[in-house]
Amino acid sequence: NKLRGHALDIAECVDQLRRDGYVPAGKVYADKWLESQLDSMERAYIESALERTRWNRTAASRLLGITFRALRYRMERLSIQ
């Protein structure tokens, strides 16, 4: 993956966050922590898109650049109703 021209290495990011004291030690705990943080970010983006489109899921999916089915799946997974 690319993020603003830089390669994104999740393991490297988690290691740096751990060194900086943001992620607790222990791989299993760190993995769950990272998953939780990513879910929170994804929820925020989806809810923002839904609010901007007055909860029109088709328009929100276009705004996010994902398919309607992908949005519906993510909403179900994150319990967004």
Coordinates of N, CA and C in Angstrom, one line a residue:
N1 N 0.8 -1.2 0.0 CA 0.0 0.0 0.0 C 0.9 1.2 0.0
K2 N 0.3 2.3 -0.5 CA 1.0 3.6 -0.6 C 0.2 4.6 0.2
L3 N 0.9 5.4 0.9 CA 0.2 6.5 1.7 C 1.1 7.7 1.5
R4 N 0.6 8.6 0.6 CA 1.3 9.9 0.3 C 2.7 9.6 -0.2
G5 N 2.9 8.6 -1.0 CA 4.2 8.3 -1.6 C 5.1 7.5 -0.7
H6 N 4.7 7.1 0.5 CA 5.5 6.3 1.3 C 4.9 4.9 1.5
A7 N 5.7 3.9 1.5 CA 5.2 2.5 1.7 C 4.7 2.4 3.1
L8 N 3.5 1.7 3.3 CA 2.9 1.5 4.6 C 3.2 0.1 5.0
D9 N 3.9 0.0 6.1 CA 4.2 -1.3 6.7 C 3.6 -1.3 8.1
I10 N 2.5 -2.1 8.2 CA 1.8 -2.1 9.5 C 2.6 -2.5 10.6
A11 N 3.4 -3.6 10.5 CA 4.3 -4.1 11.5 C 5.2 -3.0 12.0
E12 N 5.8 -2.3 11.0 CA 6.8 -1.3 11.4 C 6.1 -0.1 12.1
C13 N 4.9 0.2 11.7 CA 4.1 1.3 12.4 C 3.8 0.9 13.8
V14 N 3.4 -0.4 14.0 CA 3.1 -0.9 15.4 C 4.3 -0.8 16.2
D15 N 5.4 -1.3 15.7 CA 6.7 -1.3 16.4 C 7.1 0.1 16.8
Q16 N 6.9 1.1 15.9 CA 7.2 2.5 16.3 C 6.3 3.0 17.4
L17 N 5.0 2.7 17.2 CA 4.0 3.1 18.2 C 4.3 2.5 19.6
R18 N 4.8 1.3 19.6 CA 5.1 0.6 20.8 C 6.4 1.3 21.5
R19 N 7.4 1.6 20.6 CA 8.6 2.3 21.1 C 8.2 3.6 21.7
D20 N 7.2 4.3 21.1 CA 6.8 5.6 21.6 C 5.9 5.5 22.8
G21 N 5.5 4.3 23.2 CA 4.6 4.1 24.4 C 3.2 4.2 24.1
Y22 N 2.8 4.1 22.8 CA 1.3 4.2 22.5 C 0.7 2.8 22.4
V23 N 1.4 1.8 22.2 CA 0.9 0.4 22.1 C 1.5 -0.4 23.2
P24 N 0.7 -1.1 23.9 CA 1.2 -2.0 25.0 C 2.0 -3.1 24.4
A25 N 3.0 -3.6 25.1 CA 3.8 -4.7 24.7 C 3.0 -6.0 24.5
G26 N 3.4 -6.9 23.7 CA 2.8 -8.2 23.5 C 2.1 -8.2 22.2
K27 N 2.5 -9.1 21.3 CA 2.0 -9.1 19.9 C 0.4 -9.3 19.9
V28 N -0.1 -10.2 20.6 CA -1.6 -10.5 20.6 C -2.3 -9.2 21.0
Y29 N -1.9 -8.6 22.1 CA -2.6 -7.4 22.6 C -2.4 -6.3 21.6
A30 N -1.2 -6.1 21.0 CA -1.0 -5.1 20.0 C -1.8 -5.3 18.8
D31 N -2.0 -6.5 18.4 CA -2.8 -6.8 17.2 C -4.2 -6.4 17.4
K32 N -4.7 -6.7 18.6 CA -6.1 -6.4 19.0 C -6.3 -4.9 19.1
W33 N -5.3 -4.2 19.7 CA -5.3 -2.8 19.8 C -5.4 -2.1 18.5
L34 N -4.5 -2.6 17.5 CA -4.5 -2.0 16.2 C -5.8 -2.2 15.5
E35 N -6.3 -3.4 15.6 CA -7.6 -3.7 15.0 C -8.7 -2.8 15.5
S36 N -8.7 -2.6 16.8 CA -9.7 -1.7 17.4 C -9.5 -0.3 16.9
Q37 N -8.3 0.2 16.8 CA -8.1 1.6 16.3 C -8.5 1.7 14.9
L38 N -8.2 0.7 14.0 CA -8.6 0.8 12.6 C -10.1 0.7 12.5
D39 N -10.8 -0.1 13.3 CA -12.3 -0.1 13.3 C -12.8 1.2 13.7
S40 N -12.3 1.9 14.7 CA -12.7 3.2 15.1 C -12.6 4.2 14.0
M41 N -11.5 4.2 13.3 CA -11.2 5.1 12.2 C -12.2 4.9 11.1
E42 N -12.4 3.6 10.7 CA -13.3 3.2 9.7 C -14.8 3.6 10.0
R43 N -15.2 3.4 11.3 CA -16.5 3.8 11.7 C -16.7 5.3 11.6
A44 N -15.6 6.1 11.9 CA -15.7 7.6 11.8 C -15.9 8.0 10.4
Y45 N -15.1 7.4 9.5 CA -15.2 7.8 8.1 C -16.6 7.4 7.5
I46 N -17.1 6.3 7.8 CA -18.4 5.8 7.3 C -19.5 6.7 7.9
E47 N -19.5 7.0 9.2 CA -20.5 7.8 9.8 C -20.5 9.2 9.2
S48 N -19.3 9.7 9.0 CA -19.2 11.1 8.4 C -19.8 11.1 7.0
A49 N -19.5 10.1 6.2 CA -20.0 10.0 4.8 C -21.5 9.9 4.9
L50 N -22.0 9.1 5.8 CA -23.5 8.9 5.9 C -24.1 10.2 6.3
E51 N -23.6 10.9 7.2 CA -24.1 12.2 7.7 C -24.1 13.2 6.6
R52 N -23.0 13.3 5.8 CA -22.9 14.2 4.7 C -23.9 14.0 3.6
T53 N -24.3 12.7 3.5 CA -25.3 12.3 2.4 C -26.7 12.1 3.0
R54 N -26.9 12.5 4.2 CA -28.2 12.3 4.9 C -28.6 10.9 4.9
W55 N -27.6 10.0 5.2 CA -27.8 8.6 5.3 C -28.2 7.9 4.0
N56 N -27.9 8.5 2.9 CA -28.1 7.9 1.6 C -26.9 7.0 1.4
R57 N -27.1 5.7 1.5 CA -26.0 4.7 1.5 C -25.3 4.6 0.1
T58 N -26.1 4.8 -1.0 CA -25.6 4.8 -2.3 C -24.6 5.9 -2.5
A59 N -25.1 7.1 -2.1 CA -24.2 8.3 -2.2 C -23.0 8.2 -1.3
A60 N -23.2 7.7 -0.1 CA -22.1 7.5 0.8 C -21.0 6.6 0.3
S61 N -21.5 5.5 -0.3 CA -20.5 4.6 -0.9 C -19.7 5.2 -2.0
R62 N -20.4 6.0 -2.8 CA -19.6 6.8 -3.9 C -18.6 7.7 -3.3
L63 N -19.0 8.5 -2.3 CA -18.2 9.4 -1.6 C -16.9 8.7 -1.0
L64 N -17.1 7.5 -0.5 CA -16.0 6.8 0.1 C -15.2 6.0 -0.9
G65 N -15.7 5.9 -2.1 CA -15.0 5.2 -3.2 C -15.0 3.7 -3.0
I66 N -16.1 3.2 -2.5 CA -16.3 1.7 -2.3 C -17.7 1.4 -2.9
T67 N -17.9 0.1 -3.1 CA -19.2 -0.3 -3.6 C -20.2 -0.3 -2.5
F68 N -21.5 -0.2 -3.0 CA -22.6 -0.2 -2.0 C -22.6 -1.5 -1.2
R69 N -22.3 -2.6 -1.8 CA -22.2 -3.9 -1.0 C -21.1 -3.8 0.0
A70 N -19.9 -3.2 -0.3 CA -18.8 -3.1 0.6 C -19.2 -2.2 1.8
L71 N -19.9 -1.1 1.5 CA -20.4 -0.3 2.6 C -21.4 -1.0 3.5
R72 N -22.3 -1.7 2.9 CA -23.3 -2.5 3.6 C -22.6 -3.5 4.5
Y73 N -21.6 -4.2 4.0 CA -20.9 -5.2 4.8 C -20.2 -4.5 6.0
R74 N -19.5 -3.4 5.7 CA -18.8 -2.7 6.8 C -19.7 -2.2 7.8
M75 N -20.9 -1.6 7.4 CA -21.9 -1.2 8.4 C -22.4 -2.3 9.3
E76 N -22.6 -3.5 8.7 CA -23.0 -4.6 9.5 C -21.9 -5.0 10.4
R77 N -20.7 -5.1 9.9 CA -19.5 -5.5 10.8 C -19.3 -4.6 11.9
L78 N -19.5 -3.3 11.7 CA -19.3 -2.3 12.7 C -20.5 -1.9 13.5
S79 N -21.6 -2.6 13.2 CA -22.9 -2.3 13.9 C -23.4 -0.9 13.7
I80 N -23.3 -0.4 12.5 CA -23.8 1.0 12.2 C -25.1 0.8 11.6
Q81 N -26.1 1.5 12.2 CA -27.5 1.3 11.7 C -28.1 2.7 11.4

